[in-house]
XYZ file of C-alpha atoms in Angstrom:
403
model
C 1.546 -7.222 11.231
C 0.733 -6.481 14.698
C -0.171 -5.158 18.178
C 1.202 -2.459 21.022
C 6.846 2.927 25.384
C 7.755 7.405 23.934
C 9.373 10.895 24.284
C 9.806 12.758 20.938
C 8.230 12.304 17.570
C 8.272 8.768 16.214
C 10.505 8.421 13.179
C 10.139 5.231 11.354
C 11.923 4.728 8.018
C 12.431 2.037 5.492
C 12.344 -1.505 6.513
C 11.738 -5.014 5.821
C 10.600 -8.533 6.560
C 10.166 -11.901 4.689
C 10.581 -15.678 3.373
C 9.882 -19.425 4.312
C 12.499 -22.422 4.560
C 15.406 -24.318 2.321
C 18.774 -26.095 1.938
C 21.258 -25.794 -0.938
C 24.837 -24.651 -0.818
C 24.981 -20.909 -0.168
C 28.049 -20.329 -2.273
C 26.586 -22.401 -5.111
C 23.484 -20.231 -5.098
C 25.347 -16.980 -4.913
C 27.578 -17.879 -7.820
C 24.776 -18.803 -10.175
C 24.126 -22.507 -9.607
C 21.423 -23.880 -7.327
C 18.896 -23.315 -10.094
C 15.899 -24.510 -8.122
C 16.002 -21.949 -5.338
C 17.315 -19.295 -7.696
C 14.350 -19.926 -9.980
C 12.014 -19.373 -7.038
C 13.598 -16.014 -6.377
C 13.489 -15.055 -10.043
C 9.861 -16.064 -10.282
C 9.031 -13.965 -7.252
C 10.662 -10.950 -8.871
C 9.283 -11.505 -12.368
C 6.865 -8.948 -13.729
C 5.059 -11.584 -15.759
C 5.307 -9.439 -18.890
C 6.503 -6.058 -20.108
C 3.118 -4.331 -20.465
C 1.812 -2.830 -17.244
C -1.856 -3.504 -16.428
C -4.475 -0.758 -16.327
C -6.299 0.266 -13.163
C -9.824 -1.047 -12.746
C -12.790 1.305 -12.922
C -13.773 2.654 -9.505
C -17.224 1.606 -8.263
C -16.934 3.274 -4.858
C -19.876 5.605 -5.450
C -22.260 2.687 -5.927
C -20.592 0.020 -3.783
C -19.900 1.052 -0.190
C -17.485 -1.728 0.683
C -13.802 -2.479 1.197
C -11.875 -5.753 1.432
C -8.730 -5.255 3.507
C -5.952 -7.869 3.782
C -3.545 -7.360 6.654
C -1.161 -9.146 9.018
C -2.290 -10.854 12.241
C -2.388 -8.893 15.517
C -2.392 -5.615 13.594
C -5.608 -3.800 14.492
C -7.694 -3.202 17.613
C -9.997 -6.095 18.568
C -12.480 -6.327 21.434
C -13.442 -9.337 23.548
C -16.202 -10.244 21.116
C -13.746 -10.392 18.220
C -15.034 -7.177 16.664
C -12.871 -4.306 15.431
C -13.941 -1.129 17.288
C -12.270 1.414 15.011
C -13.525 -0.353 11.883
C -17.041 -0.489 13.292
C -16.814 3.246 14.034
C -15.626 3.855 10.464
C -18.614 2.003 9.045
C -21.004 3.937 11.295
C -19.421 7.208 10.195
C -19.211 6.522 6.465
C -21.594 3.700 5.659
C -18.692 1.771 4.123
C -18.555 -1.862 5.247
C -15.111 -3.423 5.649
C -14.262 -7.096 5.287
C -11.051 -7.369 7.289
C -8.930 -10.494 6.772
C -5.659 -11.543 8.421
C -4.445 -12.857 5.083
C -0.777 -11.820 5.213
C 1.639 -14.148 6.989
C 4.726 -13.212 4.988
C 5.413 -10.746 2.154
C 6.648 -13.367 -0.300
C 3.957 -15.962 0.319
C 1.236 -13.344 -0.092
C 2.835 -12.031 -3.271
C 3.137 -15.565 -4.598
C -0.608 -16.019 -4.248
C -1.593 -12.836 -6.093
C 1.201 -11.995 -8.556
C -0.410 -13.675 -11.572
C -3.668 -11.789 -11.071
C -1.774 -8.543 -10.513
C 0.162 -9.017 -13.746
C -3.162 -9.332 -15.612
C -4.738 -6.372 -13.811
C -7.285 -8.659 -12.191
C -9.020 -8.312 -8.834
C -6.986 -10.182 -6.191
C -9.873 -10.247 -3.718
C -8.603 -7.258 -1.726
C -9.123 -3.531 -2.262
C -6.178 -2.702 -0.047
C -3.362 -4.673 1.552
C -0.590 -3.638 3.948
C 2.870 -4.872 2.918
C 6.438 -3.989 3.831
C 8.435 -1.233 2.124
C 10.603 -3.431 -0.066
C 7.636 -5.435 -1.340
C 5.628 -2.269 -1.944
C 8.573 -0.984 -3.966
C 8.380 -4.111 -6.127
C 4.648 -3.725 -6.704
C 5.098 -0.093 -7.696
C 7.927 -0.918 -10.126
C 5.795 -3.536 -11.837
C 2.772 -1.238 -12.112
C 0.638 -3.337 -9.765
C -0.708 -0.465 -7.645
C -3.107 2.417 -8.251
C -2.169 6.054 -7.716
C -3.789 7.570 -4.644
C -5.747 10.823 -4.854
C -4.379 12.879 -1.978
C -7.358 15.234 -2.264
C -9.424 12.408 -0.771
C -6.966 11.994 2.126
C -6.680 15.448 3.775
C -5.476 13.869 7.041
C -2.367 12.779 5.170
C -1.056 16.150 6.370
C -0.515 14.295 9.657
C 2.034 11.894 8.146
C 5.398 11.982 9.884
C 7.678 14.264 7.828
C 10.433 11.643 7.612
C 8.011 9.299 5.791
C 6.569 11.710 3.258
C 9.134 11.158 0.538
C 10.721 7.712 0.404
C 12.946 6.156 -2.223
C 10.519 3.452 -3.312
C 7.582 5.895 -3.627
C 8.480 9.530 -4.231
C 5.772 11.824 -2.916
C 3.782 8.865 -1.573
C 1.760 8.641 -4.755
C 1.133 4.914 -4.443
C 1.449 4.027 -0.772
C 0.753 5.313 2.732
C 2.279 3.913 5.951
C 0.050 1.858 8.238
C 2.365 0.908 11.152
C 6.061 0.349 11.755
C 8.108 -1.532 14.293
C 11.230 -3.357 15.341
C 12.475 -6.891 14.904
C 14.268 -8.081 18.019
C 14.362 -11.074 20.346
C 11.995 -12.422 22.947
C 12.018 -15.220 25.485
C 9.704 -17.056 27.849
C 10.323 -15.401 31.219
C 9.169 -18.410 33.238
C 11.533 -20.821 31.490
C 14.424 -18.386 31.005
C 14.348 -16.107 34.060
C 17.830 -14.704 33.360
C 16.718 -13.410 29.980
C 18.550 -13.017 26.674
C 20.453 -9.961 25.500
C 21.856 -11.011 22.131
C 21.245 -13.143 19.064
C 24.348 -15.163 19.966
C 22.588 -16.322 23.132
C 19.870 -17.915 20.985
C 22.502 -20.458 19.955
C 23.074 -21.662 23.549
C 22.936 -25.503 23.484
C 20.462 -25.359 26.373
C 17.927 -23.948 23.874
C 18.449 -26.603 21.217
C 15.237 -27.230 19.330
C 13.399 -24.426 21.141
C 14.439 -21.396 19.037
C 12.360 -19.702 16.349
C 13.391 -17.205 13.676
C 11.393 -15.156 11.170
C 10.824 -16.109 7.548
C 11.329 -12.422 6.740
C 14.824 -12.496 5.264
C 15.747 -8.906 6.085
C 14.817 -9.279 9.748
C 16.389 -12.653 10.522
C 19.493 -12.019 8.435
C 19.592 -8.411 9.599
C 19.761 -9.413 13.256
C 22.387 -12.094 12.616
C 24.505 -9.618 10.649
C 24.111 -6.928 13.310
C 25.185 -9.471 15.921
C 28.375 -9.952 13.888
C 29.047 -6.212 13.929
C 27.759 -5.408 10.416
C 25.910 -2.113 9.916
C 23.046 -3.424 7.756
C 22.108 0.103 6.692
C 25.631 0.778 5.442
C 28.205 -0.619 3.026
C 28.247 -4.418 3.031
C 28.106 -7.146 0.411
C 28.327 -10.851 -0.347
C 31.039 -11.643 2.207
C 29.040 -10.296 5.142
C 25.796 -11.860 3.947
C 27.474 -15.216 3.260
C 28.954 -15.313 6.769
C 25.504 -14.732 8.263
C 23.944 -17.385 6.014
C 26.547 -19.846 7.281
C 25.511 -19.077 10.869
C 21.821 -19.625 10.138
C 22.462 -22.749 8.068
C 24.466 -24.306 10.919
C 21.835 -23.503 13.543
C 19.090 -24.996 11.363
C 21.039 -28.116 10.357
C 22.148 -28.719 13.964
C 18.542 -28.555 15.147
C 19.060 -25.429 17.257
C 16.351 -23.613 15.274
C 13.021 -25.377 15.498
C 10.922 -23.188 13.188
C 11.281 -20.463 10.570
C 7.920 -18.768 10.195
C 6.023 -15.611 9.352
C 3.311 -14.244 11.633
C 2.327 -17.767 12.677
C 5.447 -17.926 14.891
C 3.292 -16.650 17.732
C 1.562 -20.026 18.020
C 4.888 -21.710 18.755
C 5.508 -19.283 21.607
C 2.042 -19.886 23.026
C 2.241 -23.686 22.942
C 5.835 -23.704 24.235
C 7.458 -25.243 21.163
C 9.816 -22.268 21.144
C 11.195 -20.612 24.274
C 13.139 -17.839 22.524
C 12.854 -16.299 19.074
C 13.519 -13.482 16.657
C 10.171 -11.664 16.602
C 8.298 -8.449 15.806
C 7.914 -5.969 18.651
C 4.177 -5.338 18.928
C 3.172 -8.983 18.684
C 4.767 -9.773 22.023
C 2.862 -7.067 23.852
C -0.411 -8.402 22.521
C 0.522 -12.012 23.246
C 1.262 -11.004 26.844
C -2.104 -9.241 27.084
C -3.939 -12.303 25.798
C -1.963 -15.119 27.434
C -0.519 -13.682 30.623
C 2.724 -11.777 31.039
C 4.955 -14.622 29.830
C 7.386 -13.064 27.343
C 9.935 -10.259 27.275
C 10.939 -8.353 24.102
C 14.162 -6.405 23.618
C 16.092 -4.833 20.813
C 19.398 -6.763 21.064
C 22.508 -5.079 22.436
C 24.052 -4.985 18.962
C 20.914 -3.732 17.271
C 17.557 -4.643 15.771
C 15.849 -3.905 12.475
C 13.380 -1.097 11.810
C 10.577 -1.490 9.274
C 7.256 -0.129 8.085
C 4.147 -1.623 6.454
C 2.085 0.372 3.969
C -1.399 0.598 2.499
C -1.535 0.025 -1.253
C -4.496 -0.279 -3.609
C -3.953 -3.245 -5.963
C -4.347 -2.500 -9.664
C -7.558 -4.549 -9.947
C -9.376 -2.989 -6.975
C -12.722 -1.383 -7.804
C -13.033 0.583 -4.542
C -10.064 2.965 -4.498
C -11.987 6.014 -3.261
C -13.437 3.974 -0.408
C -9.906 2.942 0.564
C -8.777 6.574 0.458
C -11.599 7.375 2.883
C -10.418 4.538 5.128
C -6.827 5.832 5.094
C -8.035 9.332 5.885
C -9.967 7.987 8.867
C -6.939 6.162 10.289
C -4.823 9.306 9.913
C -7.001 11.088 12.459
C -4.636 11.275 15.494
C -7.345 10.113 17.911
C -8.047 7.017 15.824
C -4.335 6.355 15.295
C -3.803 6.511 19.067
C -6.628 4.034 19.650
C -5.037 1.548 17.249
C -1.571 2.136 18.737
C -2.933 1.446 22.224
C -3.850 -2.016 21.052
C -1.194 -3.027 18.538
C 1.818 -1.323 20.148
C 3.582 -0.616 16.879
C 5.064 2.686 15.742
C 2.301 4.941 14.470
C 3.192 7.196 11.516
C 0.608 9.813 12.531
C 1.698 13.170 13.973
C -0.479 14.065 16.956
C -1.132 10.457 17.941
C 1.246 10.713 20.895
C -0.673 13.643 22.332
C -3.953 11.812 21.751
C -2.480 8.760 23.480
C -1.872 10.844 26.608
C -5.639 11.079 27.037
C -5.944 7.288 26.819
C -3.021 6.416 29.079
C 0.069 8.545 29.869
C 2.107 5.366 30.208
C 1.084 4.435 26.669
C 2.418 7.743 25.419
C 5.838 6.933 26.866
C 5.986 3.464 25.326
C 9.192 3.210 23.305
C 7.705 0.575 20.987
C 5.052 3.050 19.796
C 6.685 6.461 20.145
C 10.434 5.757 20.133
C 12.818 8.535 21.065
C 16.196 9.131 19.456
C 17.983 6.825 21.922
C 15.674 3.932 21.083
C 15.884 4.547 17.350
C 19.684 4.632 17.591
C 19.605 0.935 18.541
C 17.834 -0.041 15.316
C 18.911 -0.124 11.683
C 17.034 -0.171 8.390
C 18.203 -2.987 6.132
C 19.728 -1.196 3.150
C 17.963 -1.211 -0.202
C 19.095 -4.136 -2.339
C 19.685 -4.067 -6.065
C 17.521 -6.387 -8.140
C 20.429 -8.816 -8.541
C 21.192 -8.760 -4.807
C 17.558 -9.356 -3.912
C 17.413 -12.393 -6.186
C 20.577 -14.072 -4.932
C 20.125 -13.231 -1.248
C 16.490 -14.360 -1.304
C 17.521 -17.545 -3.095
C 20.176 -18.316 -0.476
C 17.759 -17.689 2.367
C 14.944 -19.633 0.685
C 17.272 -22.590 0.237
C 17.521 -22.854 4.018
C 13.764 -22.424 4.406
C 12.884 -25.138 1.918
C 15.407 -27.614 3.252
C 14.922 -27.140 6.967
């Protein structure tokens, strides 16, 4: 989702984001009752049938087009609203791209397309960029097409640490687009002393002016980290329940004004929220577009680390065109151009060196090319079992739906 410091190779990893808003008893949900919210979670995880759909026939040779669904603030845009790198891609290849900011949240997007995916139908996008855990779900259900690496020679530039991940061995079905951090931000004019921790978001002076993300793993991850839990390590229901209690109290007391996906940025712009749990690159772009009003930090006790990935939905008829698009964006010079705008972690080896030619300061930006010290402050939310995903999502959704 996104837009926009560096010494060593970037190393992203697995990650996460997600949800929308609700209110049922946490313990009731986690012990099997609370059927309404639990049913929502089960429906979101349902395959819709045992038989996996077949990939659509590829019409790329005859139809030079791509429909690309992505998050907001996640590609380079000029003052006219055009996409320079996409325009250059079309000039180079003759392939026209319809680019749509259609993804606000992993779950809401999945909810809109899961029935078509289950039937192997065209969802209206030839490629979409979603977060690791959601991509893992799509792969398990057979909702993605296998990529032909022969059509993506620049994939040799993929960061080594991302070449073989648990949810997609050998990267047969997915390729990273961008990665980033979830942390906290604040309005510098209204809060000149700044904020260093999630706990400070609960200051009564900020009542009704705090926002958090609808991405369960980011909001809950930061709250758990603030409580001293290593979210990438060994934790379970007790730790998650304690964090749910914190969020539930802050929502019910009116401390938290909004729980949103990418649309949270509008609340920062109009001043409805003065401080929030946010995604790193968005804040850099918001500052570029609206004046230098906000500060982003990875909290003292840690932030989350995540990655979004290209996939080709099972019903897409332009897979080879998408593979050509991916190959183009894995050119280090192109990757650096995108990184200069979105300020997220690029997965492309060589992009840092290319960024030096654009702006040496860009190449030292820790939000794009994080060094080991920066990465040490972030954690990847551990992989959940199917049962854990259902009950934790249900508990979080209960707060979303009831808030």
